[in-house]
Short mmCIF file of C-alpha atoms in Angstrom, two decimals:
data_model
loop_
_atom_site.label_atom_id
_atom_site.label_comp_id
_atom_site.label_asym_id
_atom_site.label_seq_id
_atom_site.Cartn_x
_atom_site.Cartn_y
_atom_site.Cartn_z
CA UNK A 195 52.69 19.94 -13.62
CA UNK A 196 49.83 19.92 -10.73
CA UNK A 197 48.38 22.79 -12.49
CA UNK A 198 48.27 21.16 -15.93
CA UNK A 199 46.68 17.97 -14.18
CA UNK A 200 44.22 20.38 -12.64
CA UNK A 201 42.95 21.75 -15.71
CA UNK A 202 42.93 18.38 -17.37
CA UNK A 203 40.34 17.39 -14.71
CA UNK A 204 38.17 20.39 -15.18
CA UNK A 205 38.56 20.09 -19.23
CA UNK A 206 37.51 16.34 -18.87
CA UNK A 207 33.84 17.29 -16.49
CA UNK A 208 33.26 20.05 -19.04
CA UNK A 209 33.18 17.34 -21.33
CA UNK A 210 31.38 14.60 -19.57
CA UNK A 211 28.83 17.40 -18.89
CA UNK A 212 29.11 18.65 -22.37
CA UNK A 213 28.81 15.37 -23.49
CA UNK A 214 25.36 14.68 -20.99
CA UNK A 215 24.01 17.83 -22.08
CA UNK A 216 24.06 16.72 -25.49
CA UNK A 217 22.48 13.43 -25.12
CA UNK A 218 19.59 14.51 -22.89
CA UNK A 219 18.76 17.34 -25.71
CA UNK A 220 18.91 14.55 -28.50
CA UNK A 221 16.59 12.16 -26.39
CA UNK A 222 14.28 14.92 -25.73
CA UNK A 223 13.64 15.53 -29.43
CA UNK A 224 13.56 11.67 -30.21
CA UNK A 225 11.14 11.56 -27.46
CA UNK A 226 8.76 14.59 -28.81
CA UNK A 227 9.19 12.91 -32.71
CA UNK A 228 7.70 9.43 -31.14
CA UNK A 229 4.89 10.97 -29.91
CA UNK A 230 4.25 12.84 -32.75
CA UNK A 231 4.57 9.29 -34.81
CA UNK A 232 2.38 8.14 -31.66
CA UNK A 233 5.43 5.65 -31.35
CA UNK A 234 4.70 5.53 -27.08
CA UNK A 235 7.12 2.65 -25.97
CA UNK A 236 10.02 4.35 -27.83
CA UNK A 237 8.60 7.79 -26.72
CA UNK A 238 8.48 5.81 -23.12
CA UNK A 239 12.19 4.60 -23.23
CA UNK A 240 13.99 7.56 -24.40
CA UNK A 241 12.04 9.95 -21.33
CA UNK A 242 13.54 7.49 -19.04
CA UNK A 243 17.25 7.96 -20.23
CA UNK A 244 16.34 11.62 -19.81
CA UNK A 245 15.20 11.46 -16.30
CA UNK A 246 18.04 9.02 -15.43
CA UNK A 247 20.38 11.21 -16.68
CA UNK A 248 18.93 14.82 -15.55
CA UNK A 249 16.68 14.34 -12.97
CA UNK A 250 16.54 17.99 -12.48
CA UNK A 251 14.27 18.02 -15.45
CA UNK A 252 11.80 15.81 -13.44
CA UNK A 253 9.33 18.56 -12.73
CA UNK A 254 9.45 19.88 -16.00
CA UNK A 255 8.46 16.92 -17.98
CA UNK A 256 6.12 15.16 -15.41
CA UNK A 257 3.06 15.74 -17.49
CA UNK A 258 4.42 14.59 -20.63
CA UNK A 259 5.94 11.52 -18.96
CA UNK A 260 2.89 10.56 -17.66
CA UNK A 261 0.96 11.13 -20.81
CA UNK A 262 3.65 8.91 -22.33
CA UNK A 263 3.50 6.24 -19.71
CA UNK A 264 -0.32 5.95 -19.84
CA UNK A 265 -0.48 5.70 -23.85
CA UNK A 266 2.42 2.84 -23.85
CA UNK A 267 0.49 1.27 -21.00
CA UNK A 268 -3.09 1.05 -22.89
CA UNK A 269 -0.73 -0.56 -25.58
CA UNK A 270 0.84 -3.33 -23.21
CA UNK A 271 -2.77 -3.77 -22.23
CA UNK A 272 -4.00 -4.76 -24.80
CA UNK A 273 -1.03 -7.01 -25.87
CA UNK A 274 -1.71 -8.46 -22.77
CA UNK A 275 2.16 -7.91 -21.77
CA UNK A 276 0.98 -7.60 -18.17
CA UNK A 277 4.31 -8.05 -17.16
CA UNK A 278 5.91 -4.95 -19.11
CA UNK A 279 3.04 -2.78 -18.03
CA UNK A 280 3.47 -3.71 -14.33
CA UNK A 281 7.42 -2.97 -15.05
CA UNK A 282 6.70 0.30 -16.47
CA UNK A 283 4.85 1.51 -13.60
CA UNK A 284 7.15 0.66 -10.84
CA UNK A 285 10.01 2.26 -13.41
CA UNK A 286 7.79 5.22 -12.91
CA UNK A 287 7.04 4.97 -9.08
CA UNK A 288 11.36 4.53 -8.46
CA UNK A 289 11.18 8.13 -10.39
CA UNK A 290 7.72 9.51 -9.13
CA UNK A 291 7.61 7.77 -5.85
CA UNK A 292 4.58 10.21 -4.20
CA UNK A 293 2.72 11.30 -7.48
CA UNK A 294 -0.80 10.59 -6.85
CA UNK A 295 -1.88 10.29 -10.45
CA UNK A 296 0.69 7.61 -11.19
CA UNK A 297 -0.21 5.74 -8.39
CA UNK A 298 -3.93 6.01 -9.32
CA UNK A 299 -3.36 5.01 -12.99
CA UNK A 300 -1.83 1.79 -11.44
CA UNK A 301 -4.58 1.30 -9.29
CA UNK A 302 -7.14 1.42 -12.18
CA UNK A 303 -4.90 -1.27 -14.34
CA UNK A 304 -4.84 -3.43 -11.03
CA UNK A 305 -8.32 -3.04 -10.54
CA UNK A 306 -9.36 -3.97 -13.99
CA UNK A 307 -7.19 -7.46 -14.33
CA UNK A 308 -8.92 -8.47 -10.44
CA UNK A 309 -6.10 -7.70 -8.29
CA UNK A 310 -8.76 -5.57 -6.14
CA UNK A 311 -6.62 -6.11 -2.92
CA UNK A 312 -3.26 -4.58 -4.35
CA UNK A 313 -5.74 -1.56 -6.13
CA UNK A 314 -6.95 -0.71 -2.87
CA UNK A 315 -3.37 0.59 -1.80
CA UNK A 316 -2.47 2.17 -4.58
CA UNK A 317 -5.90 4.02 -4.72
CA UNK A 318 -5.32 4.64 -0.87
CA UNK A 319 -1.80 5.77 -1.01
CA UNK A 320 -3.25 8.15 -4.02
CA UNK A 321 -5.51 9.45 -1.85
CA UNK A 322 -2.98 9.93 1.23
CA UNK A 323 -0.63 11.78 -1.17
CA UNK A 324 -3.63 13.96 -2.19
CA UNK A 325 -7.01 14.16 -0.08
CA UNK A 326 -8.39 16.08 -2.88
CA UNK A 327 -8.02 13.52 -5.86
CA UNK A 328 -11.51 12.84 -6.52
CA UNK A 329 -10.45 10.47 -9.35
CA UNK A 330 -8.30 8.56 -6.47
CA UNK A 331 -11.26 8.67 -3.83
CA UNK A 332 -13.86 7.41 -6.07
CA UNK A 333 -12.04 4.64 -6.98
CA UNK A 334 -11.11 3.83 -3.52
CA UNK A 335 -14.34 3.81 -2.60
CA UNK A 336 -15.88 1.85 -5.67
CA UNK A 337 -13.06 -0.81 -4.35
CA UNK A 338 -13.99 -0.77 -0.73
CA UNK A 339 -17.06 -2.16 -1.82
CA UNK A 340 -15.76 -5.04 -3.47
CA UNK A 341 -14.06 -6.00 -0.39
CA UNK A 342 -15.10 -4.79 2.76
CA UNK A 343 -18.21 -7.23 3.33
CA UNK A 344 -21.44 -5.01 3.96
CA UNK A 345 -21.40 -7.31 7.63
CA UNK A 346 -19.02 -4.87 8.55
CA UNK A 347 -20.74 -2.32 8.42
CA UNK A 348 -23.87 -4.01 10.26
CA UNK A 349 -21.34 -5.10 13.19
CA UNK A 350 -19.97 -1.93 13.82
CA UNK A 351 -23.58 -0.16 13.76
CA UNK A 352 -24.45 -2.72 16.49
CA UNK A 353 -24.31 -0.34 19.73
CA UNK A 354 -25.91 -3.45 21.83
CA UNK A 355 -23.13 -6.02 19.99
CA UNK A 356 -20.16 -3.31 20.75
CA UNK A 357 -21.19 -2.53 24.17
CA UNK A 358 -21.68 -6.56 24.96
CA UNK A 359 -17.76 -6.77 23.66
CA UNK A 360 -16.35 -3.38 25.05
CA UNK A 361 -17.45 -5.40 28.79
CA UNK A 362 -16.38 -8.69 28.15
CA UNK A 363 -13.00 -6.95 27.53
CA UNK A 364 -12.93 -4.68 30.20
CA UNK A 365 -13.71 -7.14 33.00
CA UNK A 366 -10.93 -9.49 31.55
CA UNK A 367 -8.43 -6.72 31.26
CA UNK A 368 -9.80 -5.76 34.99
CA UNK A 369 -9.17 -9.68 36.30
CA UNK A 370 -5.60 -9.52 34.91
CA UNK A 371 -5.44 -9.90 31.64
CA UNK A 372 -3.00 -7.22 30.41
CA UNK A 373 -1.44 -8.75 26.89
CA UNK A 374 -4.43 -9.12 24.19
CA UNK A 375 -4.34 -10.37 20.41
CA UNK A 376 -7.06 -9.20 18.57
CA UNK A 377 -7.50 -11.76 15.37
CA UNK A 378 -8.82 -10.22 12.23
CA UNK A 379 -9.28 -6.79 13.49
CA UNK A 380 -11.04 -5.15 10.85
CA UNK A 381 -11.65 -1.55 11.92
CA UNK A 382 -9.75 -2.35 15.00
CA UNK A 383 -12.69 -1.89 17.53
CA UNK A 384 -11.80 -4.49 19.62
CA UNK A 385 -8.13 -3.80 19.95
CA UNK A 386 -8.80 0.36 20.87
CA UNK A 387 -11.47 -1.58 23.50
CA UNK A 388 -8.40 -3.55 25.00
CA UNK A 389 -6.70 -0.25 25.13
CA UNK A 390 -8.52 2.15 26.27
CA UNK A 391 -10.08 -0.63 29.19
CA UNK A 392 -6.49 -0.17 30.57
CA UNK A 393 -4.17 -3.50 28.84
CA UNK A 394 -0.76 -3.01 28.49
CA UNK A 395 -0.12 -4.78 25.68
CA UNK A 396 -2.20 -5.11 22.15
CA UNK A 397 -1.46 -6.61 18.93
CA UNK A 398 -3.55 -7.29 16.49
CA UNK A 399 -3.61 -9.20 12.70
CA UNK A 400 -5.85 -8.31 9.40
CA UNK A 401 -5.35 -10.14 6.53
CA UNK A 402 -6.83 -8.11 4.43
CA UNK A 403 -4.88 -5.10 2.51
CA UNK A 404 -7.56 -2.96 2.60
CA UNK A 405 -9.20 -3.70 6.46
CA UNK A 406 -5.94 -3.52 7.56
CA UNK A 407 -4.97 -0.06 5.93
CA UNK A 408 -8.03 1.43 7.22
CA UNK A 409 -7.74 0.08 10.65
CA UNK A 410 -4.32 1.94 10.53
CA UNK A 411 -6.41 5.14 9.67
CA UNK A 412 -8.78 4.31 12.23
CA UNK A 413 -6.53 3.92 14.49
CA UNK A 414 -4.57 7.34 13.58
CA UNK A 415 -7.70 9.39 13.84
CA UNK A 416 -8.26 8.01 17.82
CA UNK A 417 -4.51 8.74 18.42
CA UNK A 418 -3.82 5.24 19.51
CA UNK A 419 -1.69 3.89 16.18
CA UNK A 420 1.60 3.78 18.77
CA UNK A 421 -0.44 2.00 21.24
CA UNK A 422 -1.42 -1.25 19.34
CA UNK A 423 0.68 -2.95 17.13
CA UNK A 424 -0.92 -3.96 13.98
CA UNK A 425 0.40 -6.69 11.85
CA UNK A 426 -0.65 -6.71 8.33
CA UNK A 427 -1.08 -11.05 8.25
CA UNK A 428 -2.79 -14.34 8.62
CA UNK A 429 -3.49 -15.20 12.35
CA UNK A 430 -1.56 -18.52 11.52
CA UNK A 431 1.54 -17.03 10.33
CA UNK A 432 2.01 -15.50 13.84
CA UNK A 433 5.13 -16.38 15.11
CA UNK A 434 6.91 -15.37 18.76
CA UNK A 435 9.15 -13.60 19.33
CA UNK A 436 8.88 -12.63 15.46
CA UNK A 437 5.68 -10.55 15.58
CA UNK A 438 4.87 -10.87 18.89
CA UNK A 439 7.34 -10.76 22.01
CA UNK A 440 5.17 -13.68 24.04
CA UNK A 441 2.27 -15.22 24.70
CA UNK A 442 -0.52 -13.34 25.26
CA UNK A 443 -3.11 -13.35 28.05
CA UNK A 444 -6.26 -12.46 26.01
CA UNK A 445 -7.57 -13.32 22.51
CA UNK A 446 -10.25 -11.29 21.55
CA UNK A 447 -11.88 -11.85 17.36
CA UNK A 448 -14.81 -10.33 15.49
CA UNK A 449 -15.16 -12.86 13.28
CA UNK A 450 -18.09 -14.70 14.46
CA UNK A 451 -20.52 -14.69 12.30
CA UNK A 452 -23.04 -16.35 10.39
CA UNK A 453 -20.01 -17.79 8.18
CA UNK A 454 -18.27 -19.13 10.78
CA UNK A 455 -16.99 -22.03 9.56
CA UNK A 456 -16.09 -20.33 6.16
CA UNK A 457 -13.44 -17.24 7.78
CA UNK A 458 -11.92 -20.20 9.18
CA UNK A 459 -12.44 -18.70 12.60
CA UNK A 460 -12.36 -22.14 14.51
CA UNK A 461 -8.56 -23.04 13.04
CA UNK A 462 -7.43 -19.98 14.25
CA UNK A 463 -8.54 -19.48 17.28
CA UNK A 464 -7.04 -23.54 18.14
CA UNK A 465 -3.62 -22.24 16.66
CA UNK A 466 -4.09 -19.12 19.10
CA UNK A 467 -4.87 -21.53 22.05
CA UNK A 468 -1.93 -23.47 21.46
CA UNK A 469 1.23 -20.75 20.19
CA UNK A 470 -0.07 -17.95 21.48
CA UNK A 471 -2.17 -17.49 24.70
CA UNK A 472 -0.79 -18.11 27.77
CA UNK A 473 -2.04 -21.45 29.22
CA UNK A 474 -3.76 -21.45 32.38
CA UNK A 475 -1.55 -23.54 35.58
#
């Protein structure tokens, strides 16, 4: 009797797989007739009950998936079915988490209906996945000059500005201020100042998608991304012990400009003064 239940078992997986085996091969050929018909949301669905179903075929349909994907998306497009197309890709992503030219196609769709912020990752994370993509690293760059403000780049070239920051910091790090919050860090500057002038603690906020992934790069390249903790946020939203374990003994901020008044730099350094640096006795 155990033996007869044993090969019941085995005759019923042979024909589950049987049975899988089957239906994969049948959606495979629907899949190739749709495109032929240039029927590319059917085309779409039926490659995503194969690769749900065998996703040991996932390297040997990738091209054709994508090819499929980016047709059906055009069409949602220009339905305007922005909802379907933005469901499509991140059905894609869950099955091609790290392929570059997915992520880039998303990027370019984001880009287009003005979400330049959320673009910039997936552009960046294209690039990241693939340092070579010049598709990816043009549009990352044709982004980054949507939104980085060309004062950045002004500021930063400003050896006489830097140097009048890098010793205001230092001498307050050297009088005792060891915890410092650097608010809307940008390229992070002022936060590898705090560090490197000797502070034991530095955390720093960026609003911004794209400042803050670069600061993360920026900080990677000068080894110091385990040495300041960077908090992708609004200086307001800071919360302790939630993002920060206490008050802090420094604030330091870049974002005095000539729009001072318009970054809202004056609210947010009150809420700093009042939640988050230490006051003095």
């Amino acid at each position: 009797m155990p033996n007869s239940n044993a090969k019941f078992r085995c005759n019923h997986r042979g024909g589950r797989e049987a049975g899988r085996q089957e239906l994969v091969s049948r959606s495979l050929q629907s899949a190739q007739h749709c495109l032929e018909d240039q029927d590319f949301g059917t085309a779409y669905a039926h490659y995503l009950l194969v690769l749900n179903l065998a996703p040991e075929l996932k390297t040997s349909v990738k091209e054709t998936f994508q090819f499929t994907l980016f047709k059906w998306a055009e069409e949602l497009d220009s339905l305007a079915r922005i909802q379907d197309l933005f469901n499509c890709y991140e059905q894609a992503l869950e099955l091609y988490p790290n392929d570059e030219v997915i992520c880039n196609s998303m990027g370019e769709h984001l880009f287009r209906m003005g979400f330049r912020d959320e673009a910039a990752g997936y552009f960046h994370k294209a690039v990241k996945l693939n340092p070579d993509f010049a598709d990816a690293k043009e549009n990352f760059y044709r982004v980054a000059n949507w939104l980085v403000e060309r004062w950045h780049f002004i500021m930063l070239n400003d050896a006489k500005r830097n140097l009048t920051y890098l010793k205001a910091i230092e001498k307050a790090v050297h009088s005792g201020c060891k915890s410092v919050l650097d608010i809307g860090t940008g390229t992070g500057i002022l936060s590898m100042f705090a560090k490197k002038a000797g502070a034991s603690f530095v955390y720093a906020c960026e609003l911004s998608k794209t400042m803050y992934e670069l600061a993360c790069d920026v900080m990677a390249a000068n080894n110091m991304e385990k040495e300041i903790k960077l908090l992708h946020l609004k200086s307001l939203e800071l919360e302790i012990p939630k993002h920060i374990p206490e008050r802090v003994s420094l604030v330091v901020t870049e974002t005095v400009d000539a729009g001072l008044f318009g970054e809202g730099i004056v609210e947010s350094l009150v809420h700093a003064w009042e939640h988050l640096l230490l006051q003095p006795k």
